[in-house]
Protein backbone atom coordinates (compact mmCIF):
# COMPACT_ATOMS: atom_id res chain seq x y z
CA UNK A 1 0.00 0.00 0.00
CA UNK A 2 2.79 2.40 0.84
CA UNK A 3 4.35 2.13 -2.63
CA UNK A 4 1.20 3.58 -4.22
CA UNK A 5 1.90 6.93 -2.58
CA UNK A 6 5.60 7.22 -3.37
CA UNK A 7 5.24 8.57 -6.92
CA UNK A 8 2.33 10.93 -6.18
CA UNK A 9 4.15 12.24 -3.11
CA UNK A 10 7.35 12.72 -5.11
CA UNK A 11 5.44 14.54 -7.84
CA UNK A 12 3.75 16.77 -5.27
CA UNK A 13 7.04 17.63 -3.62
CA UNK A 14 8.58 18.43 -7.02
CA UNK A 15 5.63 20.63 -7.93
CA UNK A 16 5.85 22.45 -4.61
CA UNK A 17 9.60 22.93 -5.09
CA UNK A 18 9.15 24.37 -8.60
CA UNK A 19 6.36 26.60 -7.35
CA UNK A 20 8.55 27.89 -4.55
CA UNK A 21 11.40 28.53 -7.02
CA UNK A 22 9.11 30.53 -9.27
CA UNK A 23 7.75 32.61 -6.41
CA UNK A 24 11.23 33.57 -5.24
CA UNK A 25 12.91 33.72 -8.67
CA UNK A 26 15.45 35.10 -9.16
CA UNK A 27 17.52 34.67 -6.01
CA UNK A 28 20.93 35.09 -7.66
CA UNK A 29 22.39 36.68 -10.82
CA UNK A 30 20.99 35.54 -14.17
CA UNK A 31 23.24 35.13 -17.21
CA UNK A 32 22.07 36.12 -20.68
CA UNK A 33 24.20 34.39 -23.31
CA UNK A 34 24.52 36.63 -26.37
CA UNK A 35 25.95 34.57 -29.27
CA UNK A 36 26.98 37.74 -31.11
CA UNK A 37 29.88 40.18 -30.76
CA UNK A 38 29.72 43.35 -28.69
CA UNK A 39 28.55 46.56 -30.29
CA UNK A 40 25.79 45.20 -32.53
CA UNK A 41 22.03 45.55 -32.00
CA UNK A 42 21.71 42.14 -30.33
CA UNK A 43 24.34 43.07 -27.76
CA UNK A 44 22.97 46.58 -27.24
CA UNK A 45 19.39 45.46 -26.71
CA UNK A 46 20.49 42.55 -24.52
CA UNK A 47 22.20 45.04 -22.22
CA UNK A 48 19.16 47.32 -22.29
CA UNK A 49 16.81 44.46 -21.36
CA UNK A 50 19.28 43.15 -18.76
CA UNK A 51 19.32 46.48 -16.94
CA UNK A 52 15.53 46.80 -17.02
CA UNK A 53 15.08 43.22 -15.79
CA UNK A 54 17.51 43.91 -12.97
CA UNK A 55 15.47 46.97 -12.00
CA UNK A 56 12.23 45.00 -12.22
CA UNK A 57 13.20 41.67 -10.61
CA UNK A 58 15.84 42.82 -8.13
CA UNK A 59 18.76 40.65 -9.26
CA UNK A 60 21.64 41.21 -11.65
CA UNK A 61 21.15 40.12 -15.26
CA UNK A 62 24.63 39.73 -16.76
CA UNK A 63 25.33 39.72 -20.51
CA UNK A 64 27.86 37.05 -21.59
CA UNK A 65 28.98 37.48 -25.21
CA UNK A 66 29.90 34.20 -26.92
CA UNK A 67 30.14 35.01 -30.65
CA UNK A 68 31.25 32.74 -33.45
CA UNK A 69 30.08 30.33 -36.16
CA UNK A 70 27.04 32.42 -37.01
CA UNK A 71 25.68 32.22 -33.41
CA UNK A 72 26.14 28.43 -33.15
CA UNK A 73 28.86 28.57 -30.47
CA UNK A 74 26.91 30.66 -27.99
CA UNK A 75 23.58 28.97 -28.70
CA UNK A 76 25.11 25.54 -28.16
CA UNK A 77 26.62 26.71 -24.88
CA UNK A 78 23.23 27.94 -23.67
CA UNK A 79 21.52 24.72 -24.74
CA UNK A 80 23.71 22.77 -22.31
CA UNK A 81 22.95 24.99 -19.31
CA UNK A 82 20.80 23.86 -16.40
CA UNK A 83 17.08 24.54 -17.08
CA UNK A 84 16.64 26.59 -13.92
CA UNK A 85 16.05 30.10 -15.29
CA UNK A 86 19.56 31.30 -14.49
CA UNK A 87 20.89 30.97 -18.05
CA UNK A 88 18.96 32.61 -20.87
CA UNK A 89 19.67 32.97 -24.60
CA UNK A 90 19.40 36.24 -26.52
CA UNK A 91 18.39 35.22 -30.01
CA UNK A 92 17.41 36.61 -33.38
CA UNK A 93 16.29 35.26 -36.73
CA UNK A 94 19.90 34.11 -37.11
CA UNK A 95 18.99 31.05 -35.08
CA UNK A 96 15.75 30.34 -36.94
CA UNK A 97 17.65 30.59 -40.25
CA UNK A 98 20.33 28.22 -38.94
CA UNK A 99 17.75 25.48 -38.42
CA UNK A 100 17.78 24.97 -42.20
CA UNK A 101 21.10 26.52 -43.18
CA UNK A 102 23.18 24.48 -40.70
CA UNK A 103 21.29 21.19 -40.24
CA UNK A 104 24.17 19.39 -38.48
CA UNK A 105 24.33 21.67 -35.45
CA UNK A 106 24.87 20.13 -31.99
CA UNK A 107 21.44 21.41 -30.94
CA UNK A 108 17.95 21.90 -32.39
CA UNK A 109 16.29 25.16 -31.47
CA UNK A 110 12.77 23.96 -30.73
CA UNK A 111 13.96 20.69 -29.20
CA UNK A 112 16.50 22.14 -26.78
CA UNK A 113 14.96 25.51 -25.91
CA UNK A 114 11.64 27.00 -24.87
CA UNK A 115 10.45 30.39 -26.07
CA UNK A 116 10.34 33.05 -23.35
CA UNK A 117 9.51 36.37 -25.06
CA UNK A 118 10.27 38.46 -28.13
CA UNK A 119 11.84 41.90 -27.66
CA UNK A 120 11.63 44.02 -30.81
CA UNK A 121 12.22 44.18 -34.55
CA UNK A 122 13.83 46.67 -36.91
CA UNK A 123 14.59 47.20 -40.57
CA UNK A 124 18.02 46.77 -42.11
CA UNK A 125 19.74 49.25 -44.38
CA UNK A 126 22.03 48.48 -47.31
CA UNK A 127 25.03 50.79 -47.01
CA UNK A 128 28.09 51.25 -49.20
CA UNK A 129 31.49 52.77 -48.70
CA UNK A 130 31.37 56.33 -50.12
CA UNK A 131 34.33 55.55 -52.35
CA UNK A 132 32.67 52.55 -53.98
CA UNK A 133 30.79 54.75 -56.45
CA UNK A 134 27.42 53.24 -55.52
CA UNK A 135 24.84 55.98 -54.98
CA UNK A 136 21.60 54.08 -55.57
CA UNK A 137 20.19 50.59 -55.78
CA UNK A 138 20.17 51.00 -59.55
CA UNK A 139 23.95 51.45 -59.41
CA UNK A 140 24.32 48.28 -57.35
CA UNK A 141 22.13 46.21 -59.67
CA UNK A 142 23.79 47.58 -62.80
CA UNK A 143 27.34 46.86 -61.63
CA UNK A 144 26.50 43.48 -60.13
CA UNK A 145 24.97 42.36 -63.42
CA UNK A 146 27.70 43.87 -65.59
CA UNK A 147 30.53 42.42 -63.48
CA UNK A 148 29.25 39.26 -61.76
CA UNK A 149 31.13 38.45 -58.57
CA UNK A 150 33.03 41.75 -58.53
CA UNK A 151 30.99 43.48 -55.81
CA UNK A 152 31.24 42.14 -52.29
CA UNK A 153 29.24 42.56 -49.12
CA UNK A 154 30.13 41.95 -45.50
CA UNK A 155 28.06 40.32 -42.77
CA UNK A 156 28.47 39.46 -39.11
CA UNK A 157 28.66 35.77 -40.00
CA UNK A 158 27.01 32.96 -41.95
CA UNK A 159 23.29 32.64 -41.32
CA UNK A 160 22.91 36.02 -39.64
CA UNK A 161 20.10 38.34 -40.78
CA UNK A 162 22.70 40.49 -42.55
CA UNK A 163 23.97 37.52 -44.54
CA UNK A 164 20.49 36.30 -45.37
CA UNK A 165 19.39 39.78 -46.43
CA UNK A 166 22.27 39.75 -48.93
CA UNK A 167 21.49 36.25 -50.17
CA UNK A 168 17.81 37.11 -50.57
CA UNK A 169 18.82 40.25 -52.49
CA UNK A 170 21.09 38.22 -54.78
CA UNK A 171 18.30 35.74 -55.45
CA UNK A 172 15.47 38.21 -55.99
CA UNK A 173 17.65 40.71 -57.85
CA UNK A 174 19.23 37.98 -59.99
CA UNK A 175 22.75 39.26 -59.31
CA UNK A 176 26.08 37.78 -58.25
CA UNK A 177 27.99 39.27 -55.30
CA UNK A 178 30.64 37.81 -52.98
CA UNK A 179 29.77 37.31 -49.32
CA UNK A 180 32.54 38.28 -46.85
CA UNK A 181 31.64 36.81 -43.42
CA UNK A 182 33.03 38.26 -40.19
CA UNK A 183 32.93 37.00 -36.62
CA UNK A 184 30.74 39.93 -35.60
CA UNK A 185 29.08 43.13 -36.79
CA UNK A 186 31.82 45.44 -35.53
CA UNK A 187 34.53 44.07 -37.81
CA UNK A 188 32.22 44.03 -40.82
CA UNK A 189 31.11 47.58 -40.16
CA UNK A 190 34.67 48.81 -39.67
CA UNK A 191 35.83 47.35 -42.98
CA UNK A 192 32.90 48.80 -44.94
CA UNK A 193 33.63 52.23 -43.47
CA UNK A 194 37.33 51.73 -44.19
CA UNK A 195 36.72 50.66 -47.79
CA UNK A 196 38.03 47.10 -47.50
CA UNK A 197 34.53 45.84 -48.38
CA UNK A 198 32.04 47.48 -50.75
CA UNK A 199 28.75 47.10 -48.88
CA UNK A 200 26.76 45.45 -46.13
CA UNK A 201 23.23 45.07 -44.87
CA UNK A 202 23.20 46.35 -41.29
CA UNK A 203 20.61 47.21 -38.66
CA UNK A 204 19.08 50.66 -39.01
CA UNK A 205 19.39 50.95 -35.23
CA UNK A 206 23.19 50.89 -35.35
CA UNK A 207 24.04 52.27 -38.80
CA UNK A 208 21.91 55.44 -38.87
CA UNK A 209 24.53 57.56 -37.09
CA UNK A 210 27.22 56.40 -39.52
CA UNK A 211 24.94 57.38 -42.42
CA UNK A 212 24.29 60.83 -40.96
CA UNK A 213 28.01 61.31 -40.33
CA UNK A 214 28.75 60.54 -43.98
CA UNK A 215 30.89 57.50 -43.18
CA UNK A 216 28.69 55.28 -45.35
CA UNK A 217 26.15 55.85 -48.12
CA UNK A 218 22.62 54.58 -47.43
CA UNK A 219 21.41 52.79 -50.56
CA UNK A 220 18.05 51.31 -49.46
CA UNK A 221 16.18 50.02 -46.41
CA UNK A 222 14.62 46.58 -46.22
CA UNK A 223 11.16 46.99 -44.69
CA UNK A 224 7.76 47.21 -46.33
CA UNK A 225 7.73 50.96 -45.77
CA UNK A 226 10.43 53.60 -45.48
CA UNK A 227 12.19 53.80 -42.14
CA UNK A 228 11.13 56.62 -39.83
CA UNK A 229 14.78 57.33 -38.98
CA UNK A 230 15.88 57.35 -42.66
CA UNK A 231 12.78 58.68 -44.43
CA UNK A 232 14.68 59.92 -47.49
CA UNK A 233 16.11 56.49 -48.23
CA UNK A 234 13.95 54.29 -50.51
CA UNK A 235 13.15 50.67 -49.73
CA UNK A 236 14.73 47.88 -51.75
CA UNK A 237 11.20 47.03 -52.87
CA UNK A 238 10.51 50.46 -54.35
CA UNK A 239 14.04 51.00 -55.69
CA UNK A 240 14.32 48.01 -57.97
CA UNK A 241 13.61 44.61 -56.37
CA UNK A 242 9.81 44.27 -56.04
CA UNK A 243 8.57 42.21 -53.11
CA UNK A 244 11.83 42.31 -51.20
CA UNK A 245 11.60 42.45 -47.39
CA UNK A 246 14.06 41.50 -44.63
CA UNK A 247 14.02 42.56 -41.00
CA UNK A 248 15.85 41.62 -37.82
CA UNK A 249 14.03 40.66 -34.64
CA UNK A 250 15.29 39.78 -31.18
CA UNK A 251 13.95 37.58 -28.41
CA UNK A 252 14.79 35.46 -25.39
CA UNK A 253 14.75 31.67 -25.02
CA UNK A 254 15.66 29.36 -22.14
CA UNK A 255 16.90 25.76 -22.00
CA UNK A 256 14.12 23.21 -22.44
CA UNK A 257 12.77 22.13 -19.07
CA UNK A 258 12.90 25.58 -17.50
CA UNK A 259 9.85 25.70 -15.17
CA UNK A 260 6.80 27.27 -16.81
CA UNK A 261 6.27 29.58 -13.85
CA UNK A 262 9.77 31.04 -14.33
CA UNK A 263 9.18 31.40 -18.08
CA UNK A 264 5.90 33.20 -17.35
CA UNK A 265 7.64 35.50 -14.84
CA UNK A 266 10.27 36.46 -17.39
CA UNK A 267 7.71 36.86 -20.17
CA UNK A 268 5.61 39.20 -18.04
CA UNK A 269 8.66 41.27 -17.09
CA UNK A 270 10.01 41.56 -20.66
CA UNK A 271 6.56 42.31 -22.10
CA UNK A 272 6.05 45.06 -19.53
CA UNK A 273 9.42 46.60 -20.41
CA UNK A 274 8.68 46.54 -24.16
CA UNK A 275 5.25 48.11 -23.58
CA UNK A 276 6.45 51.11 -21.57
CA UNK A 277 5.95 54.45 -23.28
CA UNK A 278 9.51 55.67 -22.74
CA UNK A 279 10.92 52.43 -24.13
CA UNK A 280 8.71 52.62 -27.22
CA UNK A 281 9.79 56.22 -27.77
CA UNK A 282 13.48 55.41 -27.35
CA UNK A 283 13.30 52.43 -29.69
CA UNK A 284 11.28 54.34 -32.27
CA UNK A 285 14.03 56.95 -32.52
CA UNK A 286 16.46 54.10 -33.18
CA UNK A 287 14.25 52.50 -35.84
CA UNK A 288 12.99 49.61 -33.70
CA UNK A 289 9.47 48.60 -32.66
CA UNK A 290 8.45 46.37 -29.72
CA UNK A 291 7.19 42.81 -30.13
CA UNK A 292 4.90 41.53 -27.36
CA UNK A 293 3.66 37.92 -27.20
CA UNK A 294 2.98 35.32 -24.55
CA UNK A 295 5.23 32.20 -24.56
CA UNK A 296 2.78 30.14 -26.64
CA UNK A 297 2.45 32.87 -29.26
CA UNK A 298 6.21 33.33 -29.35
CA UNK A 299 6.83 29.62 -29.94
CA UNK A 300 4.39 29.70 -32.88
CA UNK A 301 6.21 32.78 -34.18
CA UNK A 302 9.51 30.87 -33.94
CA UNK A 303 8.16 27.83 -35.76
CA UNK A 304 6.66 30.03 -38.49
CA UNK A 305 9.97 31.87 -38.94
CA UNK A 306 11.87 28.60 -39.18
CA UNK A 307 9.47 27.46 -41.92
CA UNK A 308 9.70 30.81 -43.74
CA UNK A 309 13.49 30.78 -43.98
CA UNK A 310 13.56 27.08 -44.82
CA UNK A 311 11.41 27.83 -47.87
CA UNK A 312 13.63 30.78 -48.87
CA UNK A 313 16.81 28.73 -48.49
CA UNK A 314 15.44 25.83 -50.53
CA UNK A 315 13.83 27.89 -53.28
CA UNK A 316 16.85 30.16 -53.70
CA UNK A 317 19.40 27.37 -53.33
CA UNK A 318 21.23 29.34 -50.61
CA UNK A 319 24.29 27.60 -49.20
CA UNK A 320 27.03 28.65 -46.82
CA UNK A 321 30.04 30.19 -48.55
PDB file of C-alpha atoms in Angstrom, residues 11-195:
ATOM      1  CA  UNK A  11       5.442  14.539  -7.837  1.00  0.00           C
ATOM      2  CA  UNK A  12       3.745  16.770  -5.274  1.00  0.00           C
ATOM      3  CA  UNK A  13       7.041  17.635  -3.620  1.00  0.00           C
ATOM      4  CA  UNK A  14       8.584  18.429  -7.021  1.00  0.00           C
ATOM      5  CA  UNK A  15       5.625  20.626  -7.935  1.00  0.00           C
ATOM      6  CA  UNK A  16       5.855  22.451  -4.613  1.00  0.00           C
ATOM      7  CA  UNK A  17       9.597  22.933  -5.085  1.00  0.00           C
ATOM      8  CA  UNK A  18       9.153  24.369  -8.603  1.00  0.00           C
ATOM      9  CA  UNK A  19       6.363  26.604  -7.353  1.00  0.00           C
ATOM     10  CA  UNK A  20       8.548  27.895  -4.547  1.00  0.00           C
ATOM     11  CA  UNK A  21      11.400  28.528  -7.018  1.00  0.00           C
ATOM     12  CA  UNK A  22       9.114  30.528  -9.269  1.00  0.00           C
ATOM     13  CA  UNK A  23       7.745  32.612  -6.411  1.00  0.00           C
ATOM     14  CA  UNK A  24      11.233  33.572  -5.241  1.00  0.00           C
ATOM     15  CA  UNK A  25      12.907  33.723  -8.672  1.00  0.00           C
ATOM     16  CA  UNK A  26      15.447  35.097  -9.161  1.00  0.00           C
ATOM     17  CA  UNK A  27      17.516  34.672  -6.006  1.00  0.00           C
ATOM     18  CA  UNK A  28      20.927  35.086  -7.664  1.00  0.00           C
ATOM     19  CA  UNK A  29      22.391  36.683 -10.824  1.00  0.00           C
ATOM     20  CA  UNK A  30      20.986  35.538 -14.172  1.00  0.00           C
ATOM     21  CA  UNK A  31      23.245  35.131 -17.207  1.00  0.00           C
ATOM     22  CA  UNK A  32      22.069  36.121 -20.678  1.00  0.00           C
ATOM     23  CA  UNK A  33      24.196  34.391 -23.307  1.00  0.00           C
ATOM     24  CA  UNK A  34      24.517  36.629 -26.373  1.00  0.00           C
ATOM     25  CA  UNK A  35      25.949  34.571 -29.267  1.00  0.00           C
ATOM     26  CA  UNK A  36      26.980  37.741 -31.107  1.00  0.00           C
ATOM     27  CA  UNK A  37      29.880  40.177 -30.764  1.00  0.00           C
ATOM     28  CA  UNK A  38      29.722  43.348 -28.692  1.00  0.00           C
ATOM     29  CA  UNK A  39      28.554  46.558 -30.295  1.00  0.00           C
ATOM     30  CA  UNK A  40      25.792  45.204 -32.531  1.00  0.00           C
ATOM     31  CA  UNK A  41      22.030  45.550 -31.996  1.00  0.00           C
ATOM     32  CA  UNK A  42      21.707  42.140 -30.327  1.00  0.00           C
ATOM     33  CA  UNK A  43      24.340  43.074 -27.760  1.00  0.00           C
ATOM     34  CA  UNK A  44      22.973  46.585 -27.243  1.00  0.00           C
ATOM     35  CA  UNK A  45      19.387  45.461 -26.709  1.00  0.00           C
ATOM     36  CA  UNK A  46      20.490  42.553 -24.522  1.00  0.00           C
ATOM     37  CA  UNK A  47      22.197  45.043 -22.219  1.00  0.00           C
ATOM     38  CA  UNK A  48      19.155  47.318 -22.294  1.00  0.00           C
ATOM     39  CA  UNK A  49      16.814  44.463 -21.358  1.00  0.00           C
ATOM     40  CA  UNK A  50      19.278  43.147 -18.757  1.00  0.00           C
ATOM     41  CA  UNK A  51      19.322  46.483 -16.944  1.00  0.00           C
ATOM     42  CA  UNK A  52      15.531  46.800 -17.015  1.00  0.00           C
ATOM     43  CA  UNK A  53      15.085  43.221 -15.792  1.00  0.00           C
ATOM     44  CA  UNK A  54      17.510  43.914 -12.971  1.00  0.00           C
ATOM     45  CA  UNK A  55      15.474  46.975 -11.998  1.00  0.00           C
ATOM     46  CA  UNK A  56      12.231  44.996 -12.218  1.00  0.00           C
ATOM     47  CA  UNK A  57      13.201  41.669 -10.614  1.00  0.00           C
ATOM     48  CA  UNK A  58      15.843  42.818  -8.134  1.00  0.00           C
ATOM     49  CA  UNK A  59      18.756  40.646  -9.263  1.00  0.00           C
ATOM     50  CA  UNK A  60      21.644  41.213 -11.653  1.00  0.00           C
ATOM     51  CA  UNK A  61      21.151  40.115 -15.262  1.00  0.00           C
ATOM     52  CA  UNK A  62      24.633  39.725 -16.757  1.00  0.00           C
ATOM     53  CA  UNK A  63      25.333  39.716 -20.513  1.00  0.00           C
ATOM     54  CA  UNK A  64      27.860  37.054 -21.586  1.00  0.00           C
ATOM     55  CA  UNK A  65      28.977  37.478 -25.211  1.00  0.00           C
ATOM     56  CA  UNK A  66      29.895  34.199 -26.915  1.00  0.00           C
ATOM     57  CA  UNK A  67      30.138  35.005 -30.650  1.00  0.00           C
ATOM     58  CA  UNK A  68      31.251  32.741 -33.454  1.00  0.00           C
ATOM     59  CA  UNK A  69      30.081  30.327 -36.160  1.00  0.00           C
ATOM     60  CA  UNK A  70      27.035  32.417 -37.005  1.00  0.00           C
ATOM     61  CA  UNK A  71      25.683  32.222 -33.415  1.00  0.00           C
ATOM     62  CA  UNK A  72      26.136  28.430 -33.146  1.00  0.00           C
ATOM     63  CA  UNK A  73      28.865  28.570 -30.472  1.00  0.00           C
ATOM     64  CA  UNK A  74      26.911  30.662 -27.986  1.00  0.00           C
ATOM     65  CA  UNK A  75      23.584  28.972 -28.698  1.00  0.00           C
ATOM     66  CA  UNK A  76      25.114  25.542 -28.161  1.00  0.00           C
ATOM     67  CA  UNK A  77      26.622  26.713 -24.883  1.00  0.00           C
ATOM     68  CA  UNK A  78      23.234  27.942 -23.673  1.00  0.00           C
ATOM     69  CA  UNK A  79      21.519  24.716 -24.741  1.00  0.00           C
ATOM     70  CA  UNK A  80      23.711  22.765 -22.311  1.00  0.00           C
ATOM     71  CA  UNK A  81      22.950  24.987 -19.308  1.00  0.00           C
ATOM     72  CA  UNK A  82      20.799  23.858 -16.400  1.00  0.00           C
ATOM     73  CA  UNK A  83      17.080  24.544 -17.084  1.00  0.00           C
ATOM     74  CA  UNK A  84      16.636  26.594 -13.925  1.00  0.00           C
ATOM     75  CA  UNK A  85      16.054  30.096 -15.290  1.00  0.00           C
ATOM     76  CA  UNK A  86      19.565  31.305 -14.493  1.00  0.00           C
ATOM     77  CA  UNK A  87      20.889  30.969 -18.049  1.00  0.00           C
ATOM     78  CA  UNK A  88      18.957  32.615 -20.874  1.00  0.00           C
ATOM     79  CA  UNK A  89      19.667  32.970 -24.597  1.00  0.00           C
ATOM     80  CA  UNK A  90      19.403  36.235 -26.521  1.00  0.00           C
ATOM     81  CA  UNK A  91      18.394  35.218 -30.014  1.00  0.00           C
ATOM     82  CA  UNK A  92      17.407  36.607 -33.382  1.00  0.00           C
ATOM     83  CA  UNK A  93      16.290  35.263 -36.727  1.00  0.00           C
ATOM     84  CA  UNK A  94      19.895  34.115 -37.113  1.00  0.00           C
ATOM     85  CA  UNK A  95      18.991  31.045 -35.078  1.00  0.00           C
ATOM     86  CA  UNK A  96      15.747  30.342 -36.939  1.00  0.00           C
ATOM     87  CA  UNK A  97      17.652  30.589 -40.251  1.00  0.00           C
ATOM     88  CA  UNK A  98      20.326  28.222 -38.942  1.00  0.00           C
ATOM     89  CA  UNK A  99      17.753  25.477 -38.424  1.00  0.00           C
ATOM     90  CA  UNK A 100      17.779  24.969 -42.203  1.00  0.00           C
ATOM     91  CA  UNK A 101      21.098  26.522 -43.175  1.00  0.00           C
ATOM     92  CA  UNK A 102      23.175  24.484 -40.697  1.00  0.00           C
ATOM     93  CA  UNK A 103      21.291  21.194 -40.237  1.00  0.00           C
ATOM     94  CA  UNK A 104      24.165  19.392 -38.481  1.00  0.00           C
ATOM     95  CA  UNK A 105      24.334  21.669 -35.453  1.00  0.00           C
ATOM     96  CA  UNK A 106      24.870  20.130 -31.994  1.00  0.00           C
ATOM     97  CA  UNK A 107      21.438  21.412 -30.938  1.00  0.00           C
ATOM     98  CA  UNK A 108      17.947  21.896 -32.385  1.00  0.00           C
ATOM     99  CA  UNK A 109      16.290  25.157 -31.466  1.00  0.00           C
ATOM    100  CA  UNK A 110      12.769  23.955 -30.735  1.00  0.00           C
ATOM    101  CA  UNK A 111      13.960  20.688 -29.197  1.00  0.00           C
ATOM    102  CA  UNK A 112      16.496  22.145 -26.782  1.00  0.00           C
ATOM    103  CA  UNK A 113      14.956  25.513 -25.914  1.00  0.00           C
ATOM    104  CA  UNK A 114      11.644  26.996 -24.869  1.00  0.00           C
ATOM    105  CA  UNK A 115      10.445  30.389 -26.071  1.00  0.00           C
ATOM    106  CA  UNK A 116      10.345  33.052 -23.353  1.00  0.00           C
ATOM    107  CA  UNK A 117       9.515  36.366 -25.059  1.00  0.00           C
ATOM    108  CA  UNK A 118      10.265  38.464 -28.134  1.00  0.00           C
ATOM    109  CA  UNK A 119      11.841  41.904 -27.656  1.00  0.00           C
ATOM    110  CA  UNK A 120      11.629  44.025 -30.811  1.00  0.00           C
ATOM    111  CA  UNK A 121      12.218  44.176 -34.549  1.00  0.00           C
ATOM    112  CA  UNK A 122      13.834  46.671 -36.908  1.00  0.00           C
ATOM    113  CA  UNK A 123      14.591  47.195 -40.575  1.00  0.00           C
ATOM    114  CA  UNK A 124      18.022  46.769 -42.107  1.00  0.00           C
ATOM    115  CA  UNK A 125      19.743  49.249 -44.382  1.00  0.00           C
ATOM    116  CA  UNK A 126      22.027  48.485 -47.308  1.00  0.00           C
ATOM    117  CA  UNK A 127      25.035  50.788 -47.010  1.00  0.00           C
ATOM    118  CA  UNK A 128      28.091  51.249 -49.200  1.00  0.00           C
ATOM    119  CA  UNK A 129      31.492  52.769 -48.704  1.00  0.00           C
ATOM    120  CA  UNK A 130      31.368  56.334 -50.123  1.00  0.00           C
ATOM    121  CA  UNK A 131      34.330  55.546 -52.352  1.00  0.00           C
ATOM    122  CA  UNK A 132      32.668  52.551 -53.977  1.00  0.00           C
ATOM    123  CA  UNK A 133      30.787  54.747 -56.454  1.00  0.00           C
ATOM    124  CA  UNK A 134      27.421  53.237 -55.520  1.00  0.00           C
ATOM    125  CA  UNK A 135      24.845  55.975 -54.980  1.00  0.00           C
ATOM    126  CA  UNK A 136      21.605  54.079 -55.569  1.00  0.00           C
ATOM    127  CA  UNK A 137      20.193  50.588 -55.777  1.00  0.00           C
ATOM    128  CA  UNK A 138      20.166  51.000 -59.546  1.00  0.00           C
ATOM    129  CA  UNK A 139      23.951  51.446 -59.406  1.00  0.00           C
ATOM    130  CA  UNK A 140      24.319  48.275 -57.351  1.00  0.00           C
ATOM    131  CA  UNK A 141      22.127  46.211 -59.672  1.00  0.00           C
ATOM    132  CA  UNK A 142      23.791  47.577 -62.799  1.00  0.00           C
ATOM    133  CA  UNK A 143      27.337  46.864 -61.634  1.00  0.00           C
ATOM    134  CA  UNK A 144      26.504  43.477 -60.132  1.00  0.00           C
ATOM    135  CA  UNK A 145      24.969  42.358 -63.417  1.00  0.00           C
ATOM    136  CA  UNK A 146      27.698  43.870 -65.591  1.00  0.00           C
ATOM    137  CA  UNK A 147      30.530  42.417 -63.481  1.00  0.00           C
ATOM    138  CA  UNK A 148      29.248  39.261 -61.759  1.00  0.00           C
ATOM    139  CA  UNK A 149      31.135  38.449 -58.568  1.00  0.00           C
ATOM    140  CA  UNK A 150      33.027  41.751 -58.533  1.00  0.00           C
ATOM    141  CA  UNK A 151      30.990  43.476 -55.811  1.00  0.00           C
ATOM    142  CA  UNK A 152      31.236  42.135 -52.290  1.00  0.00           C
ATOM    143  CA  UNK A 153      29.242  42.565 -49.119  1.00  0.00           C
ATOM    144  CA  UNK A 154      30.133  41.947 -45.496  1.00  0.00           C
ATOM    145  CA  UNK A 155      28.064  40.318 -42.775  1.00  0.00           C
ATOM    146  CA  UNK A 156      28.474  39.458 -39.109  1.00  0.00           C
ATOM    147  CA  UNK A 157      28.656  35.771 -40.003  1.00  0.00           C
ATOM    148  CA  UNK A 158      27.006  32.959 -41.948  1.00  0.00           C
ATOM    149  CA  UNK A 159      23.285  32.643 -41.315  1.00  0.00           C
ATOM    150  CA  UNK A 160      22.915  36.021 -39.637  1.00  0.00           C
ATOM    151  CA  UNK A 161      20.098  38.343 -40.783  1.00  0.00           C
ATOM    152  CA  UNK A 162      22.704  40.487 -42.547  1.00  0.00           C
ATOM    153  CA  UNK A 163      23.974  37.515 -44.537  1.00  0.00           C
ATOM    154  CA  UNK A 164      20.489  36.297 -45.365  1.00  0.00           C
ATOM    155  CA  UNK A 165      19.389  39.781 -46.427  1.00  0.00           C
ATOM    156  CA  UNK A 166      22.267  39.750 -48.929  1.00  0.00           C
ATOM    157  CA  UNK A 167      21.488  36.249 -50.170  1.00  0.00           C
ATOM    158  CA  UNK A 168      17.814  37.106 -50.566  1.00  0.00           C
ATOM    159  CA  UNK A 169      18.819  40.255 -52.486  1.00  0.00           C
ATOM    160  CA  UNK A 170      21.086  38.221 -54.781  1.00  0.00           C
ATOM    161  CA  UNK A 171      18.304  35.735 -55.450  1.00  0.00           C
ATOM    162  CA  UNK A 172      15.467  38.205 -55.986  1.00  0.00           C
ATOM    163  CA  UNK A 173      17.653  40.714 -57.845  1.00  0.00           C
ATOM    164  CA  UNK A 174      19.234  37.981 -59.988  1.00  0.00           C
ATOM    165  CA  UNK A 175      22.747  39.263 -59.314  1.00  0.00           C
ATOM    166  CA  UNK A 176      26.085  37.783 -58.248  1.00  0.00           C
ATOM    167  CA  UNK A 177      27.993  39.272 -55.300  1.00  0.00           C
ATOM    168  CA  UNK A 178      30.640  37.810 -52.985  1.00  0.00           C
ATOM    169  CA  UNK A 179      29.774  37.311 -49.318  1.00  0.00           C
ATOM    170  CA  UNK A 180      32.539  38.279 -46.846  1.00  0.00           C
ATOM    171  CA  UNK A 181      31.644  36.814 -43.419  1.00  0.00           C
ATOM    172  CA  UNK A 182      33.034  38.261 -40.194  1.00  0.00           C
ATOM    173  CA  UNK A 183      32.928  37.002 -36.618  1.00  0.00           C
ATOM    174  CA  UNK A 184      30.739  39.935 -35.598  1.00  0.00           C
ATOM    175  CA  UNK A 185      29.085  43.126 -36.785  1.00  0.00           C
ATOM    176  CA  UNK A 186      31.818  45.442 -35.526  1.00  0.00           C
ATOM    177  CA  UNK A 187      34.527  44.065 -37.808  1.00  0.00           C
ATOM    178  CA  UNK A 188      32.225  44.032 -40.822  1.00  0.00           C
ATOM    179  CA  UNK A 189      31.107  47.582 -40.158  1.00  0.00           C
ATOM    180  CA  UNK A 190      34.668  48.814 -39.673  1.00  0.00           C
ATOM    181  CA  UNK A 191      35.827  47.349 -42.981  1.00  0.00           C
ATOM    182  CA  UNK A 192      32.899  48.799 -44.939  1.00  0.00           C
ATOM    183  CA  UNK A 193      33.627  52.226 -43.465  1.00  0.00           C
ATOM    184  CA  UNK A 194      37.331  51.733 -44.186  1.00  0.00           C
ATOM    185  CA  UNK A 195      36.722  50.659 -47.790  1.00  0.00           C
TER     186      UNK A 195
END
